Coordinates of C-alpha atoms in Angstrom, one line a residue:
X23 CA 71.4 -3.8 7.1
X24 CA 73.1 -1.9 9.7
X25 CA 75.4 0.9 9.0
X26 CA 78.8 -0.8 9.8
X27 CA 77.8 -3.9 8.4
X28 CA 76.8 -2.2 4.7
X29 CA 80.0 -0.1 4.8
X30 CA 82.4 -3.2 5.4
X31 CA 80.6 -5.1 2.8
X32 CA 80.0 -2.6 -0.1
X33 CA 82.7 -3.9 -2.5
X34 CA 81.3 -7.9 -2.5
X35 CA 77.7 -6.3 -2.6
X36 CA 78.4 -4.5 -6.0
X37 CA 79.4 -7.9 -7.3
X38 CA 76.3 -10.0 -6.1
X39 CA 72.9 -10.2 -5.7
X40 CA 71.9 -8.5 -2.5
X41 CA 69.2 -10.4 -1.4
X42 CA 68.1 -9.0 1.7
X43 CA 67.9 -5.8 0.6
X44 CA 65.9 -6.6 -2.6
X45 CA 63.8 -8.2 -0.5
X46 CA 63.7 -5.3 1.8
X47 CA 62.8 -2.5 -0.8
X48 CA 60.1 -5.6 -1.9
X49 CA 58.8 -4.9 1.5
X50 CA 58.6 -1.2 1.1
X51 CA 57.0 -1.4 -2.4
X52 CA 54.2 -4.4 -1.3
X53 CA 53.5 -1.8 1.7
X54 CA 53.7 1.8 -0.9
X55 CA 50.9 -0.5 -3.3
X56 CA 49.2 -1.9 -0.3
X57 CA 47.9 1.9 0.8
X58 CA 47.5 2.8 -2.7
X59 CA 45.2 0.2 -3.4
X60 CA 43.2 1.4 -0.7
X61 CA 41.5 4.5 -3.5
X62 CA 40.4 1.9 -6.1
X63 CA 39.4 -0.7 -3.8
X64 CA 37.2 2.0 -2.0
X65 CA 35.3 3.4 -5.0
X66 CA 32.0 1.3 -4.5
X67 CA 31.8 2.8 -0.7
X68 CA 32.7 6.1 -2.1
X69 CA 30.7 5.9 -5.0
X70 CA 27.7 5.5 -3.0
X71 CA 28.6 7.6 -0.3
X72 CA 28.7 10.5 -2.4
X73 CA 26.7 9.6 -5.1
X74 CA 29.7 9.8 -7.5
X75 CA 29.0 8.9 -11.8
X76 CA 31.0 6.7 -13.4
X77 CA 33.2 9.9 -14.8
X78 CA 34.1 11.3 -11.3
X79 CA 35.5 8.0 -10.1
X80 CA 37.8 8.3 -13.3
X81 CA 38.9 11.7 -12.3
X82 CA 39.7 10.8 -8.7
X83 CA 41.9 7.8 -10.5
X84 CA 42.9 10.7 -13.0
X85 CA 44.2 12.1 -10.4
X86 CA 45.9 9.9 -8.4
X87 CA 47.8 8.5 -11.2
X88 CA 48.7 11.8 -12.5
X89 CA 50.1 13.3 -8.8
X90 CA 51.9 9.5 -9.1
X91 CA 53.4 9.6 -12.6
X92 CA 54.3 13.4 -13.2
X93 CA 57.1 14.1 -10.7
X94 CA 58.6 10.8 -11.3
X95 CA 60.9 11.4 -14.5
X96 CA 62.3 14.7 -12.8
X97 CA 62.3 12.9 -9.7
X98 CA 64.7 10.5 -11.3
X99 CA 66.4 12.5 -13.3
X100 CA 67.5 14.7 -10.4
X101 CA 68.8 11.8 -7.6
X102 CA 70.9 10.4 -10.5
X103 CA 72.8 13.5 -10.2
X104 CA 72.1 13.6 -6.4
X105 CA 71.3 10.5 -4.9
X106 CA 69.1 10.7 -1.7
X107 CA 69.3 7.3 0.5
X108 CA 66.0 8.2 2.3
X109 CA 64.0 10.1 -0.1
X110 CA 62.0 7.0 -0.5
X111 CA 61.5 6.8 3.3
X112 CA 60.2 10.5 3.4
X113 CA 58.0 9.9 0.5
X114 CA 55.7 7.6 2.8
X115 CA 55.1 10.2 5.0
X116 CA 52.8 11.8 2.1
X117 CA 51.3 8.8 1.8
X118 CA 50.7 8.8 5.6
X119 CA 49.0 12.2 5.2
X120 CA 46.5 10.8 2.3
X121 CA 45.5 7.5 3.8
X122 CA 44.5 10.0 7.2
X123 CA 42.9 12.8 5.0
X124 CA 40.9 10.0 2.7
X125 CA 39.6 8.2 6.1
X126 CA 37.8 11.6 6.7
X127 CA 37.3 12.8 3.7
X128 CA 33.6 14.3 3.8
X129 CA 33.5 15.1 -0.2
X130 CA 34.8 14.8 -3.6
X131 CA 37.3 17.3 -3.6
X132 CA 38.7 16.3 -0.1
X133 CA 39.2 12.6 -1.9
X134 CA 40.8 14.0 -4.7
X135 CA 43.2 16.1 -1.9
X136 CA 43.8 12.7 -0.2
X137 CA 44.1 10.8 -3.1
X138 CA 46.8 13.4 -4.5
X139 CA 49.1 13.1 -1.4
X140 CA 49.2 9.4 -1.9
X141 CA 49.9 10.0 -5.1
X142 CA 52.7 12.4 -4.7
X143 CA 54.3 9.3 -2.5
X144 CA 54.7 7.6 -4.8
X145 CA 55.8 9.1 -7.7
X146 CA 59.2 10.2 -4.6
X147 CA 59.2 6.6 -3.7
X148 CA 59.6 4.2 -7.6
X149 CA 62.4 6.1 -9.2
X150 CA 65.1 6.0 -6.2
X151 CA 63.6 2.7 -4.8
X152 CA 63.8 0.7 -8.9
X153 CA 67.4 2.2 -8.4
X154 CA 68.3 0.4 -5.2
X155 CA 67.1 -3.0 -6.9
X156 CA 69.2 -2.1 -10.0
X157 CA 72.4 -2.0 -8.2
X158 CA 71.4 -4.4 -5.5
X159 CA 70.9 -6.6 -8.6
X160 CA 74.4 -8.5 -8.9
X161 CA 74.0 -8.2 -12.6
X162 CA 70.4 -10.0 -12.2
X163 CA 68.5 -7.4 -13.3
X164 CA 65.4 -9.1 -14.3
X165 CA 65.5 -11.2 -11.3
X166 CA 66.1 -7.9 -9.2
X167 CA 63.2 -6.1 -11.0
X168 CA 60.6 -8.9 -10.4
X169 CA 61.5 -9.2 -6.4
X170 CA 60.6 -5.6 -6.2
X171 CA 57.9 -5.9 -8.7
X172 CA 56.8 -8.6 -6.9
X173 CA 56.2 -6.7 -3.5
X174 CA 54.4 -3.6 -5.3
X175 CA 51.8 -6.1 -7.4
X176 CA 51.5 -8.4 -4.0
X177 CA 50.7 -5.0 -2.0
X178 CA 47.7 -4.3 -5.1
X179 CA 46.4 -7.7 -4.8
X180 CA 46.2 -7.3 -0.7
X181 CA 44.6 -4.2 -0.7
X182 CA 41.5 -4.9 -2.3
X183 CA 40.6 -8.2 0.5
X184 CA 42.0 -5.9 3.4
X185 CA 39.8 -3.2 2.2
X186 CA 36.4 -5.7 1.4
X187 CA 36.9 -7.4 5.0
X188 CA 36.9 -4.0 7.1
X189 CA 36.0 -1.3 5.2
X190 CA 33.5 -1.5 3.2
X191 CA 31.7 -3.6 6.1
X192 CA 32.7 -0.5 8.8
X193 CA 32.6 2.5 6.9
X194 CA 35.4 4.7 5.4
X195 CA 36.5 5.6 8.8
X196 CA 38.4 2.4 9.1
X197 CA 40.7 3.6 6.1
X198 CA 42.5 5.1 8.7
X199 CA 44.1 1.6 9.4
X200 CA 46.3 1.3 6.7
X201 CA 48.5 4.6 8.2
X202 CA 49.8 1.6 10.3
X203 CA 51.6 0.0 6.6
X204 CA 53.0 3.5 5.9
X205 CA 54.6 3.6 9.4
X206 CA 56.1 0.7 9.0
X207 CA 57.1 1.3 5.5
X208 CA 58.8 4.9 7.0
X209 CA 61.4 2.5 9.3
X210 CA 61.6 -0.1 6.6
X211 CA 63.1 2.3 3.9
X212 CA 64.8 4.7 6.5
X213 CA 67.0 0.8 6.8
X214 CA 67.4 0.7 3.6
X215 CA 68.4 3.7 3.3
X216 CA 71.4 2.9 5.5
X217 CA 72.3 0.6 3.7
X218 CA 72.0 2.7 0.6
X219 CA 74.4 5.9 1.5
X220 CA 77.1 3.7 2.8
X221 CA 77.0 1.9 -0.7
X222 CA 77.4 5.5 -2.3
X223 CA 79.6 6.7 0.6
X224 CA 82.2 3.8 -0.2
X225 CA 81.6 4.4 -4.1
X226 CA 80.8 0.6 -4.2
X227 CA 78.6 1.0 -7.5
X228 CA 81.0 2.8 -10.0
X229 CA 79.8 3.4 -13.9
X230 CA 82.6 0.6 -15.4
X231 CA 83.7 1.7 -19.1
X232 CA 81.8 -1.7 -20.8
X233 CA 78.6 -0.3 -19.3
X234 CA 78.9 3.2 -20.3
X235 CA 79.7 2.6 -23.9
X236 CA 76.0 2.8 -25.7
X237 CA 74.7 -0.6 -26.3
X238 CA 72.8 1.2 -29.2
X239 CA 73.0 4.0 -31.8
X240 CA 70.7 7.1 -30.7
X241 CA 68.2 6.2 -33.4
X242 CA 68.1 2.5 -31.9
X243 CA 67.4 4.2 -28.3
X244 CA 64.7 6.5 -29.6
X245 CA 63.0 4.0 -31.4
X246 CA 62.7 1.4 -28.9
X247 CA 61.7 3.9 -25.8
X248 CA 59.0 5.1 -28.2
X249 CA 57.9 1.5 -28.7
X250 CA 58.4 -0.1 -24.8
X251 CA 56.1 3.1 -23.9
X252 CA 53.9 2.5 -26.6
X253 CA 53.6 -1.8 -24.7
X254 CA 53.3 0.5 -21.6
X255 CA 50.1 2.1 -23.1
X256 CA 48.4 -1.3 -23.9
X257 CA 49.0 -2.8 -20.8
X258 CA 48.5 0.1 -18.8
X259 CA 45.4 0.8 -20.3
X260 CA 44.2 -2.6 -19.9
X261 CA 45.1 -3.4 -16.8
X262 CA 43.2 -0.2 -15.8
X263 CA 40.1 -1.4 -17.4
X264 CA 40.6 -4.4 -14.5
X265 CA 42.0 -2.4 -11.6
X266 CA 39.2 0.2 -11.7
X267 CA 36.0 -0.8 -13.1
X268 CA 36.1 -4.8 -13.1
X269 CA 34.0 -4.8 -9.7
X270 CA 31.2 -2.6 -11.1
X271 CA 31.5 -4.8 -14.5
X272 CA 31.0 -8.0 -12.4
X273 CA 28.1 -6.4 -10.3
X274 CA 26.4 -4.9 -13.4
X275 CA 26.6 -8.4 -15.0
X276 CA 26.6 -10.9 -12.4
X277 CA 24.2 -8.9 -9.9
X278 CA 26.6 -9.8 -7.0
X279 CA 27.4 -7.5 -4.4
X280 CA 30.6 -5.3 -3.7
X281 CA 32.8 -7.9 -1.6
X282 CA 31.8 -10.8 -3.8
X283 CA 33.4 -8.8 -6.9
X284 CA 36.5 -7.9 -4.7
X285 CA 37.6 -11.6 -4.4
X286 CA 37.6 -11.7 -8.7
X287 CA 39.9 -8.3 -8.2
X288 CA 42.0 -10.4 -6.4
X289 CA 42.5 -13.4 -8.4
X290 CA 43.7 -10.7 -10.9
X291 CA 45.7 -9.1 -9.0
X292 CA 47.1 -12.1 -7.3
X293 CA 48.3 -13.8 -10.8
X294 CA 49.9 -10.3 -12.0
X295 CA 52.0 -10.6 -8.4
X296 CA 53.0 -14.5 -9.6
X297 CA 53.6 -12.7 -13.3
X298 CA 56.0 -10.6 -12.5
X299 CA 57.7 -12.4 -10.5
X300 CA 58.1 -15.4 -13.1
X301 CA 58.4 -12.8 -16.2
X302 CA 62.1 -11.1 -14.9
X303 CA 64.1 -14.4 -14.4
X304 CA 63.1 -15.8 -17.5
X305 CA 64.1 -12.5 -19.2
X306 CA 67.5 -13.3 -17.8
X307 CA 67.8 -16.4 -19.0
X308 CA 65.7 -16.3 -22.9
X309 CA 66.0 -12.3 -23.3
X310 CA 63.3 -10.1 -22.7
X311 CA 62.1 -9.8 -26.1
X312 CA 60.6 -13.3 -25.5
X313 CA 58.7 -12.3 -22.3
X314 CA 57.7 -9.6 -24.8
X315 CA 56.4 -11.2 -27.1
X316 CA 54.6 -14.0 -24.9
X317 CA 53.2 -11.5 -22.4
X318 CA 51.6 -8.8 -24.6
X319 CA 50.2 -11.0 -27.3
X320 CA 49.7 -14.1 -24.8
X321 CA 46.8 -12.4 -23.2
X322 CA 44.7 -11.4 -26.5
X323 CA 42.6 -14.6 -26.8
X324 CA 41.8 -14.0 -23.1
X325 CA 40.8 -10.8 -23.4
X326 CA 38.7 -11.6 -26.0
X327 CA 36.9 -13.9 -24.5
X328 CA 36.3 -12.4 -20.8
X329 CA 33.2 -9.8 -22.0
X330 CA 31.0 -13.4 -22.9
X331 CA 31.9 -15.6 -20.0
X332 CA 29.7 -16.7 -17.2
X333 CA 30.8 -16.3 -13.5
X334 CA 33.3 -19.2 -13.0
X335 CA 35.2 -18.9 -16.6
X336 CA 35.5 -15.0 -15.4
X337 CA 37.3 -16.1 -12.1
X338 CA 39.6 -18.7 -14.7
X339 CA 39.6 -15.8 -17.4
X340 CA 41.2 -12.8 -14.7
X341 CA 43.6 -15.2 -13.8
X342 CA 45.0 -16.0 -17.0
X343 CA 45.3 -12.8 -18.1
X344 CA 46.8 -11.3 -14.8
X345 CA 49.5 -13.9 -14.8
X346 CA 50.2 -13.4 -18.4
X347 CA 50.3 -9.5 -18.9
X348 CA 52.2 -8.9 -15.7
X349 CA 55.3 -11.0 -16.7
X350 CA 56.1 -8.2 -19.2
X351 CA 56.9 -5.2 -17.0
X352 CA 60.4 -6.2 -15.5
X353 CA 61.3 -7.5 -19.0
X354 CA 60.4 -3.9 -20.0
X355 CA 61.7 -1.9 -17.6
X356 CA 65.1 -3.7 -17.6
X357 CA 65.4 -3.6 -21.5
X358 CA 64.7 0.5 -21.3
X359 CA 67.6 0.5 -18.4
X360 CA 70.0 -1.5 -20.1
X361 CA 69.0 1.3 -23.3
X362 CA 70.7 4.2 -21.2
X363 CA 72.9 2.4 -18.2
X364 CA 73.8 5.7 -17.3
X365 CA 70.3 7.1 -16.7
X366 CA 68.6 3.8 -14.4
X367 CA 66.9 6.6 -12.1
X368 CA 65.3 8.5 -15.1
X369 CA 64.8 5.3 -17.0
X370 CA 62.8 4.2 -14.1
X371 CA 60.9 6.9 -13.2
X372 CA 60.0 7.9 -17.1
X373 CA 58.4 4.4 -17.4
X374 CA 56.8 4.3 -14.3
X375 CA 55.2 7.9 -14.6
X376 CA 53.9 7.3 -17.7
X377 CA 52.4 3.7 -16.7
X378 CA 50.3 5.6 -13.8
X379 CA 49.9 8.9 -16.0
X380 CA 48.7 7.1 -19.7
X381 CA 46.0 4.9 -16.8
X382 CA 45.1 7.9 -14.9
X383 CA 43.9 9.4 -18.6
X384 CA 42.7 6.0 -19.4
X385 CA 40.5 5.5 -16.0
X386 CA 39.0 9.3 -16.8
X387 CA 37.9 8.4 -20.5
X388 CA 37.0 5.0 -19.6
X389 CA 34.7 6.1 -16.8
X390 CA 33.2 8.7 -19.5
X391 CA 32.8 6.4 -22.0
X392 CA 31.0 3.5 -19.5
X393 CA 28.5 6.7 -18.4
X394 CA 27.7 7.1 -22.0
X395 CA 27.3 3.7 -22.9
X396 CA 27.7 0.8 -20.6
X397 CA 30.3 -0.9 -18.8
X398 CA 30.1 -4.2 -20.7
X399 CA 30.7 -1.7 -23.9
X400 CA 34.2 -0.8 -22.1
X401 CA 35.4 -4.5 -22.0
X402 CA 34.3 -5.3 -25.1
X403 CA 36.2 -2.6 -26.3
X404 CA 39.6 -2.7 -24.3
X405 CA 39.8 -6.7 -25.5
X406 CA 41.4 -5.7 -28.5
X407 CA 44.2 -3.6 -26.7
X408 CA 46.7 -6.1 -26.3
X409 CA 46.8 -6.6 -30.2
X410 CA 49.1 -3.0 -30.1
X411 CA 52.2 -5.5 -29.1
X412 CA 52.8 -6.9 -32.6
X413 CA 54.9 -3.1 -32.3
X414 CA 57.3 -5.3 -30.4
X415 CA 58.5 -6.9 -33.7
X416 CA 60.3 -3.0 -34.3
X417 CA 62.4 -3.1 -31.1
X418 CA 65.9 -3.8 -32.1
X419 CA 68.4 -6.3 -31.4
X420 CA 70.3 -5.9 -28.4
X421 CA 75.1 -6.1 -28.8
X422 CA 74.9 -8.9 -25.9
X423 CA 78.2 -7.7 -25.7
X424 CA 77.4 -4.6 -23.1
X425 CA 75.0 -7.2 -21.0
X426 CA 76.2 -7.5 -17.2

């Protein structure tokens, strides 16, 4: 992806998948998820550390996900209008500064300092970075989506083993390790971003006139962001449920200890990277309404189920429902792009702030809610979330006509 290269090959790259730079920002969004995964997989240490309740580890998740979510609209909104190659390169030097600062962090407001710098990373890094795969996509949007979905859900699923093999063993000192991902994630997006401004620079991605006319009314574009954010909030809110308090669910229940109930984050995790990736292709080929469909409502006899099983059909049950729910994402992410084409960085960064911002609010209640009850209460609870998606039957029909 070096400069000459990218500028002599701009015009065949706006017509076809660009494969190694797809799998390039994949590399930059595995390594982005990797260090954030690093605050949720921590919070047993830190918890006991510091003696933290059940509500303070929501509000350090709180927020985390609302440093991550609330810049990213505006953040999105502004680089359509003034692209930045290597904002997404800069952004990991934030994240640089919070993995350092949460290493030697010596109480809960210095965590929530750290965890608010790697937070600020990302909500620079997903709007311009969703972009790049956009018009790296060849017209394979779904296919684009899930390769760099595919690197950010990978990075989640890594974190928690990386962080149960050394740290938690070690101490939090050995946090400090995982500045060596944002450093390489720095020279991994500066390249991209290379490749990026010579692709603007050579006006390689213009706005053609079948894409700009609206592939639906205003009232059909309201209506259906209001009910893709409203899947957002069920999956979100779920999935938050997992990400953050699964481990203390499974030690509460299962009386195993704090790296045991790490590998069951994992599996999770794990099937949601597989999920995604499947879920985008098969958008492209069935329409996402499908992967809708199957991925929201999919996971509700799953769900329903997890809060009574034993050990092994929890392992079995996580699975399941990581590989189902995750599929959805691309499919819903692309569908709210291909709403306003002109608007991708917006688009991109509305849907992935209000992901992290609606499970940064839901971590906080959660957490509030298992202090004044009990964390089995929580799942029993949340199982009925993925019930929301019969909304899904409201989204309108797509003109197949303005599809590319």
């Amino acid at each position: 992806m070096n400069k000459p290269v990218a500028a002599g090959a701009v015009a065949a790259d706006a017509q076809k998948t660009v494969f190694a730079v797809l799998f390039a920002i994949s590399a930059g969004h595995f390594l982005n998820d990797l260090m954030q995964s690093v605050i949720t997989a921590s919070y047993p240490l830190l918890k006991e550390n510091y003696r933290l309740s059940f509500t303070q580890v929501g509000i350090i998740t709180l927020v985390f996900q609302l440093t991550a979510s609330i810049f990213q609209p505006f953040v999105g909104n502004y680089t359509d209008k003034n692209p930045k190659p290597y904002a997404f390169a800069i952004a990991m030097c934030f994240s640089l500064a919070g993995i350092l600062l949460l290493s030697n962090a010596h109480g809960f407001i210095t965590i929530l300092l750290a965890v608010s710098f790697i937070g600020i990373g990302s909500s620079i890094f997903h709007p311009e970075a969703s972009k790049v795969a956009f018009l790296a996509s060849g017209g394979k949007r779904g296919l684009a989506q899930s390769i760099f979905q595919l690197g950010g859900n990978g990075g989640s699923a890594m974190g928690p083993l990386l962080v149960a093999a050394f740290v938690i063993p070690f101490g939090q000192g050995y946090i400090a390790w995982f500045s060596i991902a944002a450093l390489l994630a720095v020279f991994l997006l500066y390249r991209v971003g290379v490749w990026y401004s010579a692709f603007l620079q050579q006006h390689a991605f213009t706005k053609r006139k079948e894409v700009r006319e609206a592939p639906y009314t205003r009232k059909q574009v309201i209506m259906a962001v209001t009910i893709l954010l409203v899947l957002i909030f069920s999956k979100y809110v779920y999935m938050t449920s997992i990400s953050s308090y699964l481990t203390f669910f499974l030690m509460d229940k299962f009386h195993i200890n704090a790296a045991q109930s790490q590998f069951y984050l994992f599996l999770f995790l794990g099937a949601s990277a597989l999920g995604t990736l499947l879920g985008g292709p098969v958008g492209d080929r069935f329409g996402r309404k499908i992967v809708i469909w199957f991925s929201i409502l999919g996971i509700a006899p799953f769900t329903l189920m997890l809060p009574y099983a034993n050990l092994f059909w929890t392992g079995i049950l996580v699975t399941l429902i990581g590989l189902i729910l995750a599929s959805a994402f691309s499919a819903i992410l692309v569908y709210a792009q291909e709403l306003v084409p002109d608007k991708v960085g917006m688009i991109s960064g509305l849907f992935f702030g209000f992901a992290f911002g609606i499970a940064g609010i839901a971590s906080a209640l959660l957490g509030k809610l298992a202090d004044s009850t009990s964390i089995a209460y929580v799942y029993s609870l949340c199982a009925y979330l993925p019930l929301i998606g019969l909304v899904t039957v409201f989204l309108p029909r797509r003109n197949r006509k303005t599809v590319h």
